[in-house]
Coordinates of C-alpha atoms in Angstrom, one line a residue:
Chain A
M1 CA -5.7 -18.3 -18.9
S2 CA -9.4 -18.2 -19.3
P3 CA -10.6 -19.7 -22.1
R4 CA -13.1 -18.2 -24.3
S5 CA -16.1 -19.9 -24.8
S6 CA -17.1 -19.3 -20.2
I7 CA -17.5 -15.7 -18.9
R8 CA -16.7 -16.6 -14.7
I9 CA -17.1 -14.0 -12.6
S10 CA -16.7 -14.4 -9.3
K11 CA -17.4 -11.8 -6.1
R12 CA -13.4 -11.1 -6.3
F13 CA -14.4 -8.3 -8.4
I14 CA -15.3 -6.8 -5.4
R15 CA -11.5 -6.0 -5.2
V16 CA -11.7 -3.7 -8.3
W17 CA -14.2 -1.8 -7.9
Q18 CA -12.4 -0.8 -3.5
R19 CA -9.1 -0.2 -5.6
N20 CA -11.2 3.1 -7.7
L21 CA -13.2 3.8 -4.5
T22 CA -9.5 4.2 -2.3
V23 CA -8.1 6.1 -5.2
Y24 CA -11.8 8.6 -5.4
Q25 CA -11.6 8.8 -1.6
K26 CA -8.3 10.9 -2.0
I27 CA -9.2 13.0 -4.8
W28 CA -13.7 13.3 -3.8
K29 CA -13.6 16.7 -2.5
V30 CA -12.8 17.7 -6.3
V31 CA -14.8 15.2 -8.2
L32 CA -18.2 16.7 -5.7
L33 CA -18.1 19.7 -6.9
P34 CA -20.1 19.6 -10.3
P35 CA -23.2 17.3 -9.5
I36 CA -23.6 20.1 -6.7
L37 CA -23.1 22.5 -9.1
E38 CA -25.1 21.9 -12.4
P39 CA -28.6 21.5 -11.7
I40 CA -28.2 24.8 -10.0
F41 CA -26.7 26.4 -13.0
Y42 CA -28.9 24.7 -15.9
L43 CA -32.4 25.4 -13.6
L44 CA -31.8 29.0 -13.6
A45 CA -30.9 29.1 -17.0
F46 CA -33.5 26.9 -17.5
G47 CA -35.2 26.8 -15.5
V48 CA -35.2 30.6 -14.5
G49 CA -34.4 32.0 -18.2
L50 CA -36.7 29.6 -20.1
S51 CA -40.0 28.8 -18.3
V52 CA -41.7 32.6 -18.9
L53 CA -41.3 32.1 -22.4
V54 CA -42.6 28.1 -22.8
G55 CA -45.2 28.1 -19.2
A56 CA -46.5 24.8 -18.1
I57 CA -45.6 21.8 -20.4
H58 CA -49.0 18.8 -20.9
Y59 CA -46.8 15.6 -19.2
H60 CA -48.7 12.4 -19.0
G61 CA -52.4 14.5 -18.3
S62 CA -50.8 17.1 -16.1
D63 CA -49.9 20.2 -16.0
V64 CA -46.7 20.6 -14.8
S65 CA -43.9 23.8 -15.0
Y66 CA -40.9 24.0 -17.1
V67 CA -38.7 23.8 -14.2
E68 CA -40.5 20.1 -13.0
F69 CA -40.1 19.3 -16.0
I70 CA -36.2 19.2 -16.6
A71 CA -35.6 18.7 -13.4
P72 CA -35.6 14.9 -13.8
A73 CA -34.2 15.3 -16.7
L74 CA -31.0 16.6 -15.5
I75 CA -30.4 13.9 -13.0
A76 CA -31.5 11.2 -16.1
I77 CA -28.4 13.0 -17.7
N78 CA -25.9 12.6 -14.9
M79 CA -26.2 9.3 -14.7
M80 CA -25.9 9.1 -18.2
Q81 CA -23.0 11.5 -18.2
S82 CA -20.9 10.1 -14.7
A83 CA -20.9 6.4 -15.8
F84 CA -20.3 6.9 -19.4
F85 CA -17.4 9.5 -18.7
E86 CA -16.3 7.3 -16.1
N87 CA -15.8 3.8 -18.6
T88 CA -14.3 6.0 -21.2
Y89 CA -11.9 8.6 -20.6
A90 CA -11.4 7.3 -16.7
S91 CA -10.8 3.8 -18.2
F92 CA -8.8 4.6 -21.0
V93 CA -6.4 6.4 -18.7
R94 CA -5.8 3.2 -16.1
M95 CA -5.9 1.1 -19.0
Y96 CA -3.6 2.0 -21.6
Y97 CA -1.1 4.8 -19.5
Q98 CA -1.4 3.8 -16.1
K99 CA -1.5 -0.4 -17.1
T100 CA -3.3 -0.9 -14.0
F101 CA -5.3 -3.6 -15.2
D102 CA -1.7 -5.6 -16.2
A103 CA -1.2 -4.9 -13.2
M104 CA -3.9 -6.6 -11.5
M105 CA -3.4 -9.5 -14.3
A106 CA -0.5 -11.2 -12.3
T107 CA -3.0 -11.8 -9.3
P108 CA -5.8 -13.7 -8.2
L109 CA -7.9 -11.8 -10.5
N110 CA -9.3 -12.1 -14.1
L111 CA -10.2 -10.4 -17.4
E112 CA -14.2 -10.8 -16.4
E113 CA -13.9 -9.8 -12.7
I114 CA -11.7 -6.6 -13.2
M115 CA -14.0 -5.6 -16.4
T116 CA -17.3 -6.4 -13.7
G117 CA -15.7 -4.6 -11.2
E118 CA -14.9 -1.4 -13.8
I119 CA -18.0 -1.9 -15.2
V120 CA -19.6 -1.7 -11.3
W121 CA -18.1 1.1 -10.1
G122 CA -19.2 3.2 -12.6
A123 CA -22.3 2.4 -11.9
T124 CA -21.4 3.5 -8.2
K125 CA -20.4 6.8 -9.5
S126 CA -23.7 7.3 -10.9
V127 CA -25.0 6.7 -7.7
I128 CA -23.0 8.9 -5.9
A129 CA -24.0 11.5 -8.8
T130 CA -27.7 11.1 -8.6
A131 CA -27.5 11.7 -5.0
I132 CA -26.1 14.9 -4.4
M133 CA -27.5 16.1 -7.8
Q134 CA -30.9 14.6 -6.4
G135 CA -30.1 16.3 -2.9
V136 CA -30.2 19.3 -4.3
I137 CA -33.0 18.9 -6.5
S138 CA -35.3 17.8 -3.2
L139 CA -34.0 21.5 -1.6
F140 CA -36.5 23.7 -4.9
G141 CA -38.9 21.0 -3.8
L142 CA -38.8 19.6 -7.4
V143 CA -39.0 15.7 -5.9
Q144 CA -41.8 13.5 -4.4
Y145 CA -41.1 11.4 -1.7
P146 CA -41.6 8.1 -1.2
E147 CA -41.6 8.1 -4.7
G148 CA -38.2 9.7 -5.5
L149 CA -36.2 7.4 -3.3
L150 CA -36.7 5.3 -6.6
I151 CA -34.0 7.2 -8.6
I152 CA -31.6 6.2 -6.5
P153 CA -31.8 2.7 -7.7
L154 CA -32.3 3.2 -11.1
A155 CA -28.9 5.5 -11.4
F156 CA -27.4 1.7 -10.1
L157 CA -29.1 0.6 -13.7
A158 CA -28.6 3.6 -15.5
G159 CA -24.7 3.1 -14.5
I160 CA -24.1 0.1 -15.6
A161 CA -26.3 0.6 -18.8
F162 CA -24.1 3.0 -20.0
G163 CA -21.3 2.4 -17.7
S164 CA -21.3 -1.2 -20.1
I165 CA -21.5 0.6 -23.5
G166 CA -18.9 2.6 -22.2
L167 CA -16.5 -0.3 -21.4
F168 CA -17.3 -1.1 -25.4
F169 CA -16.0 2.0 -27.0
T170 CA -13.2 1.9 -24.4
G171 CA -12.6 -2.2 -26.1
M172 CA -12.4 0.0 -29.4
V173 CA -11.0 3.5 -29.2
R174 CA -7.1 3.2 -30.7
A175 CA -6.8 6.4 -28.7
I176 CA -8.1 8.3 -25.8
E177 CA -8.6 11.6 -28.4
M178 CA -11.6 8.9 -30.6
F179 CA -14.2 9.0 -28.1
N180 CA -14.6 12.1 -29.8
L181 CA -16.6 10.1 -31.7
P182 CA -19.2 8.0 -29.7
I183 CA -20.0 11.3 -28.2
F184 CA -20.8 13.2 -30.6
L185 CA -22.9 10.1 -32.8
F186 CA -24.2 9.1 -29.6
I187 CA -24.5 10.9 -26.7
T188 CA -25.1 14.4 -27.9
P189 CA -28.7 13.2 -29.9
M190 CA -29.3 11.6 -26.4
F191 CA -28.6 14.5 -24.7
V192 CA -31.2 16.8 -26.7
F193 CA -33.7 13.9 -28.3
S194 CA -35.3 12.5 -25.1
G195 CA -37.2 14.3 -24.2
T196 CA -34.9 16.2 -22.6
F197 CA -35.5 19.8 -22.9
F198 CA -38.7 19.4 -24.7
P199 CA -41.4 17.2 -24.9
L200 CA -40.7 13.9 -27.1
E201 CA -45.1 14.8 -28.4
N202 CA -43.3 17.9 -30.4
L203 CA -40.6 15.8 -32.6
P204 CA -42.0 14.4 -36.0
L205 CA -43.5 11.2 -35.5
W206 CA -40.2 9.2 -37.2
A207 CA -37.8 10.7 -34.6
Q208 CA -39.9 9.8 -31.8
R209 CA -40.0 6.3 -32.9
L210 CA -36.1 6.4 -33.6
A211 CA -36.0 8.1 -30.2
L212 CA -36.9 5.1 -28.5
F213 CA -34.3 3.3 -29.3
F214 CA -31.9 5.4 -26.9
P215 CA -32.0 4.7 -23.7
L216 CA -32.3 7.8 -22.5
T217 CA -35.1 8.5 -23.3
H218 CA -36.2 5.3 -21.3
L219 CA -34.4 6.2 -18.2
V220 CA -35.5 10.0 -18.6
N221 CA -39.2 8.4 -18.4
L222 CA -38.7 6.8 -15.7
T223 CA -36.5 9.0 -13.7
R224 CA -39.8 12.3 -14.7
S225 CA -42.2 9.4 -13.1
L226 CA -41.0 8.7 -9.8
S227 CA -39.9 12.5 -9.8
L228 CA -43.5 14.1 -10.6
G229 CA -44.9 10.6 -8.2
L230 CA -46.8 9.8 -11.0
M231 CA -46.6 5.4 -10.9
T232 CA -48.1 3.2 -14.2
P233 CA -47.1 -0.1 -14.7
D234 CA -46.3 0.8 -18.4
L235 CA -43.1 2.0 -16.2
L236 CA -42.2 -1.9 -16.7
W237 CA -41.2 -1.4 -20.0
G238 CA -38.2 1.9 -19.7
L239 CA -37.3 -0.6 -17.5
G240 CA -37.2 -3.5 -19.3
Y241 CA -35.0 -2.1 -21.5
L242 CA -32.5 -0.6 -19.4
L243 CA -32.3 -4.1 -18.7
L244 CA -32.4 -5.5 -22.0
F245 CA -30.2 -2.9 -23.0
S246 CA -27.4 -3.9 -19.9
L247 CA -27.8 -7.5 -20.8
F248 CA -26.8 -7.0 -24.3
F249 CA -24.0 -4.1 -23.5
F250 CA -22.2 -6.1 -20.4
P251 CA -21.1 -9.5 -22.1
L252 CA -20.5 -7.4 -24.9
A253 CA -18.0 -5.1 -24.1
I254 CA -16.3 -8.1 -21.5
L255 CA -15.8 -9.7 -24.9
R256 CA -13.9 -6.8 -26.5
M257 CA -11.8 -5.6 -23.1
H258 CA -10.4 -9.5 -23.6
R259 CA -9.5 -8.9 -27.8
R260 CA -8.6 -5.7 -26.7
L261 CA -6.0 -7.3 -23.5
I262 CA -5.0 -10.5 -23.7
K263 CA -2.5 -11.7 -25.7
Chain B
M1 CA 13.5 -33.3 -7.3
A2 CA 10.2 -30.7 -6.9
Y3 CA 9.6 -28.3 -10.0
V4 CA 8.2 -25.4 -9.0
I5 CA 7.7 -24.8 -13.2
E6 CA 7.5 -27.6 -16.2
A7 CA 7.7 -26.0 -19.0
E8 CA 7.5 -29.2 -22.2
G9 CA 7.4 -28.1 -25.7
L10 CA 5.7 -24.5 -25.2
R11 CA 4.3 -22.2 -27.5
K12 CA 3.1 -18.8 -28.7
S13 CA 1.8 -17.3 -31.8
F14 CA -0.1 -14.5 -32.5
G15 CA -1.2 -14.7 -35.8
D16 CA 1.5 -15.8 -38.3
L17 CA 3.5 -15.1 -36.2
V18 CA 5.7 -17.1 -34.1
A19 CA 6.6 -16.4 -31.1
V20 CA 8.1 -19.0 -28.6
D21 CA 8.6 -21.9 -31.0
G22 CA 8.2 -25.6 -28.3
I23 CA 10.4 -24.1 -26.6
S24 CA 10.9 -26.7 -22.8
F25 CA 12.6 -26.1 -20.1
H26 CA 12.3 -26.9 -15.5
V27 CA 13.1 -24.3 -12.6
V28 CA 14.0 -26.7 -9.1
R29 CA 12.5 -24.5 -6.0
G30 CA 14.5 -23.0 -5.4
E31 CA 16.9 -21.6 -8.1
C32 CA 17.5 -18.4 -9.5
F33 CA 16.1 -19.4 -13.2
G34 CA 17.0 -16.6 -16.1
I35 CA 15.9 -16.6 -19.8
L36 CA 18.2 -14.5 -21.2
G37 CA 17.5 -13.4 -25.3
P38 CA 17.5 -9.6 -27.7
N39 CA 14.8 -8.1 -28.1
G40 CA 12.1 -10.3 -29.2
A41 CA 13.1 -13.3 -28.6
G42 CA 9.7 -14.6 -26.8
K43 CA 11.3 -13.5 -23.4
T44 CA 8.4 -11.9 -22.1
S45 CA 5.5 -14.1 -24.5
T46 CA 6.7 -17.4 -22.1
I47 CA 7.2 -15.8 -18.4
R48 CA 3.5 -14.1 -19.6
M49 CA 2.3 -16.9 -19.8
I50 CA 3.8 -18.7 -17.1
Y51 CA 1.7 -15.8 -14.8
G52 CA -1.6 -16.0 -16.7
F53 CA -1.3 -13.1 -18.7
S54 CA -1.6 -15.1 -21.7
P55 CA -3.2 -17.9 -23.1
M56 CA -0.7 -20.4 -24.8
S57 CA -0.9 -21.5 -28.1
G58 CA -0.2 -25.3 -27.8
G59 CA 3.0 -27.5 -25.4
S60 CA 2.3 -28.6 -21.8
L61 CA 2.6 -25.9 -18.3
K62 CA 2.7 -27.3 -15.2
V63 CA 3.4 -24.4 -12.5
F64 CA 3.6 -25.8 -8.8
G65 CA 2.5 -29.4 -10.4
L66 CA -0.9 -27.9 -11.6
P67 CA -1.5 -27.6 -15.3
I68 CA -1.9 -23.6 -15.8
S69 CA -5.5 -24.5 -17.4
E70 CA -7.0 -25.2 -14.5
G71 CA -4.9 -24.4 -11.5
W72 CA -4.5 -21.0 -12.8
R73 CA -6.3 -19.7 -9.6
A74 CA -4.7 -21.4 -7.4
I75 CA -1.3 -20.2 -9.6
K76 CA -1.4 -17.1 -9.1
A77 CA -2.4 -17.6 -5.5
R78 CA 1.0 -18.0 -5.1
I79 CA 3.5 -16.0 -7.3
G80 CA 4.1 -12.6 -7.4
V81 CA 5.1 -11.1 -10.5
C82 CA 6.9 -8.0 -11.1
Q83 CA 6.1 -6.5 -15.3
Q84 CA 8.9 -4.4 -17.0
E85 CA 6.4 -1.5 -16.4
N86 CA 5.8 0.6 -13.0
N87 CA 2.2 0.7 -13.6
L88 CA 1.4 1.7 -9.5
D89 CA -1.4 3.3 -9.2
P90 CA 0.2 7.1 -9.2
D91 CA -3.0 9.0 -7.6
L92 CA -2.1 5.8 -4.4
T93 CA 0.5 6.7 -1.1
V94 CA 3.8 4.0 -1.5
Q95 CA 2.4 2.1 1.7
Q96 CA -1.6 2.2 0.1
N97 CA 0.4 0.9 -3.8
L98 CA 1.1 -2.2 -1.5
E99 CA -2.1 -2.5 0.8
V100 CA -4.7 -2.3 -2.6
F101 CA -2.4 -4.6 -3.8
A102 CA -2.5 -7.3 -0.6
R103 CA -6.2 -6.7 -1.7
Y104 CA -5.9 -8.4 -4.8
F105 CA -5.3 -11.4 -3.1
D106 CA -7.8 -11.3 0.0
I107 CA -4.8 -11.3 2.9
P108 CA -6.7 -8.8 5.4
K109 CA -6.6 -5.7 6.3
K110 CA -4.3 -6.0 9.0
Q111 CA -2.1 -8.4 7.4
A112 CA -1.5 -6.0 4.6
S113 CA 0.1 -4.0 6.3
Q114 CA 1.9 -5.3 8.9
R115 CA 3.2 -7.2 6.0
A116 CA 4.0 -3.6 3.7
E117 CA 5.5 -2.1 6.8
R118 CA 7.9 -5.2 7.6
L119 CA 8.6 -5.2 3.5
L120 CA 9.2 -1.7 2.7
E121 CA 11.9 -1.4 5.6
F122 CA 13.4 -4.2 3.8
I123 CA 13.4 -2.1 -0.3
A124 CA 14.2 0.2 1.7
L125 CA 11.2 3.1 1.1
H126 CA 9.7 2.4 4.7
H127 CA 11.2 6.3 5.6
R128 CA 8.7 7.3 2.2
K129 CA 6.0 5.3 2.8
N130 CA 3.6 8.3 2.5
A131 CA 4.7 10.0 -0.4
K132 CA 2.9 10.0 -3.4
V133 CA 4.2 7.1 -5.7
T134 CA 5.1 10.6 -8.8
E135 CA 7.7 11.9 -6.4
L136 CA 9.5 8.8 -6.3
S137 CA 12.7 8.7 -8.1
G138 CA 12.7 5.6 -11.2
G139 CA 15.0 3.2 -9.0
M140 CA 12.6 3.7 -6.1
M141 CA 9.0 3.2 -8.2
R142 CA 11.1 -0.1 -9.8
R143 CA 11.8 -1.1 -6.5
L144 CA 8.2 -0.4 -5.1
V145 CA 7.2 -2.5 -8.3
L146 CA 9.7 -5.3 -6.8
T147 CA 8.2 -4.5 -3.5
R148 CA 4.6 -4.4 -4.4
A149 CA 5.7 -8.3 -6.5
L150 CA 5.7 -9.5 -2.6
I151 CA 3.3 -8.7 -0.8
N152 CA 1.7 -11.8 -1.1
D153 CA 4.5 -13.7 0.1
P154 CA 5.2 -15.9 -2.4
D155 CA 6.7 -19.3 -3.7
L156 CA 7.6 -18.0 -6.9
L157 CA 8.8 -15.0 -8.1
I158 CA 9.2 -13.9 -11.3
L159 CA 11.1 -11.0 -12.8
D160 CA 10.9 -9.2 -16.0
E161 CA 13.5 -6.8 -17.0
P162 CA 13.6 -6.6 -13.1
T163 CA 16.9 -3.6 -13.5
T164 CA 16.3 -2.2 -16.9
G165 CA 16.3 1.4 -16.8
L166 CA 18.2 1.8 -13.3
D167 CA 21.4 3.9 -12.3
P168 CA 24.4 0.8 -10.8
Q169 CA 23.3 1.8 -7.6
S170 CA 20.0 1.3 -7.6
R171 CA 21.0 -1.6 -9.9
H172 CA 22.8 -3.1 -7.3
Q173 CA 20.8 -2.6 -4.0
V174 CA 18.3 -4.4 -6.0
W175 CA 20.1 -7.5 -6.4
E176 CA 21.0 -7.6 -3.3
R177 CA 18.5 -6.9 -1.7
L178 CA 17.0 -10.5 -4.6
E179 CA 20.2 -12.7 -3.4
E180 CA 19.2 -12.1 -0.1
L181 CA 15.3 -13.6 -0.8
R182 CA 17.4 -16.5 -3.0
S183 CA 18.5 -17.3 0.4
K184 CA 15.6 -17.7 1.9
G185 CA 15.1 -20.5 0.0
L186 CA 12.5 -17.9 -3.0
S187 CA 12.4 -19.7 -6.1
I188 CA 13.1 -16.9 -8.9
L189 CA 12.2 -16.7 -12.8
L190 CA 14.1 -13.8 -14.7
T191 CA 13.9 -11.9 -18.2
T192 CA 17.4 -9.9 -18.4
H193 CA 19.3 -8.7 -21.0
Y194 CA 21.9 -7.5 -19.2
M195 CA 24.5 -10.3 -18.8
D196 CA 26.7 -9.3 -15.5
E197 CA 23.0 -9.5 -13.4
A198 CA 21.8 -12.7 -14.8
S199 CA 25.7 -13.9 -14.4
R200 CA 25.6 -13.0 -10.6
L201 CA 22.1 -13.5 -9.4
C202 CA 21.3 -17.4 -11.8
D203 CA 21.9 -20.7 -11.1
R204 CA 21.5 -22.6 -14.6
L205 CA 19.9 -20.5 -17.4
V206 CA 18.5 -20.1 -21.1
I207 CA 19.8 -18.2 -23.9
M208 CA 16.9 -17.7 -26.9
D209 CA 16.9 -16.0 -30.0
R210 CA 13.8 -16.4 -32.5
G211 CA 11.7 -18.6 -30.0
R212 CA 14.0 -21.2 -29.3
I213 CA 15.6 -21.9 -26.7
L214 CA 19.8 -22.5 -27.9
V215 CA 21.4 -22.9 -24.5
E216 CA 21.2 -24.3 -20.8
G217 CA 23.0 -24.4 -18.1
E218 CA 24.8 -22.8 -15.4
P219 CA 26.6 -19.5 -16.7
T220 CA 30.0 -20.5 -15.8
G221 CA 29.7 -23.7 -17.8
L222 CA 28.5 -22.2 -20.7
I223 CA 31.2 -19.8 -20.8
R224 CA 33.7 -22.7 -20.5
K225 CA 31.9 -24.3 -22.8
H226 CA 31.4 -21.8 -25.7
V227 CA 33.4 -19.8 -25.7
G228 CA 36.9 -21.0 -22.9
H229 CA 38.4 -18.9 -20.2
D230 CA 40.0 -16.8 -21.9
V231 CA 39.2 -13.4 -25.1
I232 CA 41.7 -11.9 -26.5
E233 CA 40.9 -9.0 -28.4
V234 CA 42.2 -7.3 -31.6
T235 CA 41.2 -3.8 -32.4
A236 CA 42.3 -3.0 -35.9
P237 CA 44.9 -6.7 -37.2
S238 CA 47.1 -6.8 -39.4
R239 CA 46.1 -9.6 -42.3
Q240 CA 49.4 -11.1 -40.8
V241 CA 47.4 -12.4 -37.2
R242 CA 44.5 -13.4 -39.3
T243 CA 47.0 -15.5 -41.4
Y244 CA 48.3 -16.8 -38.3
L245 CA 45.0 -17.7 -36.3
E246 CA 44.2 -19.4 -39.6
T247 CA 46.9 -21.5 -40.0
E248 CA 47.6 -22.4 -36.6
R249 CA 42.7 -23.1 -36.3
L250 CA 42.8 -21.3 -33.7
P251 CA 38.5 -20.0 -33.4
Y252 CA 38.1 -16.8 -33.2
E253 CA 35.8 -14.2 -34.2
D254 CA 35.7 -11.7 -36.7
L255 CA 34.1 -8.2 -36.6
G256 CA 36.3 -6.3 -39.7
H257 CA 37.6 -3.8 -37.6
R258 CA 38.0 -6.1 -34.6
L259 CA 39.2 -10.0 -33.9
L260 CA 38.0 -12.0 -30.5
I261 CA 39.8 -14.5 -30.3
Y262 CA 38.8 -17.4 -27.5
A263 CA 41.4 -19.4 -26.2
K264 CA 41.3 -21.7 -23.4
E265 CA 44.6 -20.6 -21.7
G266 CA 45.2 -17.3 -23.5
E267 CA 48.0 -16.1 -21.1
K268 CA 51.0 -18.1 -23.7
L269 CA 48.8 -17.0 -26.8
F270 CA 48.5 -13.4 -25.5
R271 CA 52.0 -12.0 -25.3
K272 CA 53.0 -14.4 -28.8
I273 CA 50.1 -12.5 -30.4
S274 CA 51.3 -8.8 -28.5
N275 CA 54.3 -9.5 -29.5
E276 CA 54.6 -10.6 -32.7
Y277 CA 51.3 -9.1 -34.8
C278 CA 50.4 -6.1 -32.6
Q279 CA 52.1 -3.3 -30.2
E280 CA 48.7 -1.7 -29.4
G281 CA 45.4 -2.6 -29.0
C282 CA 46.0 -5.9 -27.9
I283 CA 44.1 -7.2 -24.7
L284 CA 43.4 -10.0 -22.6
R285 CA 40.0 -10.5 -20.7
M286 CA 38.1 -12.7 -18.6
A287 CA 35.8 -14.1 -21.4
T288 CA 31.8 -13.7 -19.6
L289 CA 29.1 -14.3 -20.2
E290 CA 28.1 -11.6 -22.6
D291 CA 30.6 -13.4 -25.4
V292 CA 28.3 -16.7 -25.3
F293 CA 25.5 -14.3 -26.0
L294 CA 27.0 -13.1 -28.9
K295 CA 28.4 -15.6 -30.2
L296 CA 24.6 -17.7 -29.9
T297 CA 22.8 -14.5 -31.3
D298 CA 24.5 -13.2 -32.9
R299 CA 25.4 -9.3 -33.6
E300 CA 23.1 -7.7 -35.8
L301 CA 20.9 -5.8 -34.6
R302 CA 17.5 -6.2 -33.1
E303 CA 14.4 -4.2 -33.8

């Protein structure tokens, strides 16, 4: 059908997105709990437990408490994980075990639209999880408004970025267990070294530079600045990086899936 | 003559492996056309090209008169496909499976649920419409996949081994529904390796092997032409019966422990053979499509 040379996407990808939403509506009660409970656990453990040892942190020219420092990082990590896990494990189950994509291919949808629907759904999961978690964290008075409202559209962009690279891995792995590899080599290092639980400046200079390649570094910085109400022009660099990252991995994910599924 | 499918020199290769090796066939509107063949013959590769899943490697292919490469979206909107796997949505109910699938075709919600209701009635699954798919039996799941393929009211129904793995009751139920659909004028393309299924459903069929079409025709015509009317099976044959067949130049197949003798009018020959050569283990039966199939595709196992 669709020649390899061109990627053709119509708004029909919404149909794929709707399919995932319909399934989500059946199981939402189960999947809603983690984003509510996770920040509470983390805030209690790290915030209340560790903040006594840590005291205040110097961030972008102002002193912030440790709890204020890590709360936005928790939101950023949550954005990353929601989309990444949706477009790895969940997409893999749909592709490999349930053969959902095969069934869709026998309808007017094409592969590009199916994959776009998957990634946009991953981003939607990121937005849902962010809204819930941000709501909980806001109850503790840890998010500044109105700047904090921009975290929601940011969650969508982050979802596209991490969902795209997630689906790219889905197009590569032979078995579901192999997702351990990108998780240990990509997700876990970012989880700890992206300025999440301590300022990036505490790392040696070479490591700081390396961390700038991590999309999570920029996402944490953006989320933290918005949540602390610190709007500065240099945030645009981070935004630009996430955009570029998405523009690179989105077509790459589709190409990879094309090579895997179209025979 | 209005053709639903026109394939000319259709080819599909995967690297060095040629799965479909330049086949040509036409499917006429309103007929049930079968593609038969052992495993690996190229049946599924062929139909995957027709419903736009696989790009073709060569030749030309028109569906509803449109070339597949240009008209794929319009073509896919008018086709219903029942794939080999039961790829239903396990998290959704029976009814939801149909409604979600209808959305892929841009069918409005109200129309979709009306159609789903009607189709579930037709396929005798209406009483389970709120059941989860995982609660259904294998036969019910298969019927639901078939129902799903009808949700867009297709002009062409493509069935890839529709009754594989079903119990006899479910198979007959599926066959009856397919006959009903055909009688209403729906064009059907079917792959199967059940010869009784092909004999019963297909107006015309091709037998494929190793990517090529061996024969094409009506089931009874093929039987007459390649086997004859009757088959005499001789179990544990003696040397004398072989000698007799050789001297009389009668067509037969030697399977070692068993002979299959193909005869136009088998009764006289049967009486002679059973009286003179084998008192036991000798039977006369009607020739079937299976005889044609095994004769043409030889008997070795395909894996």
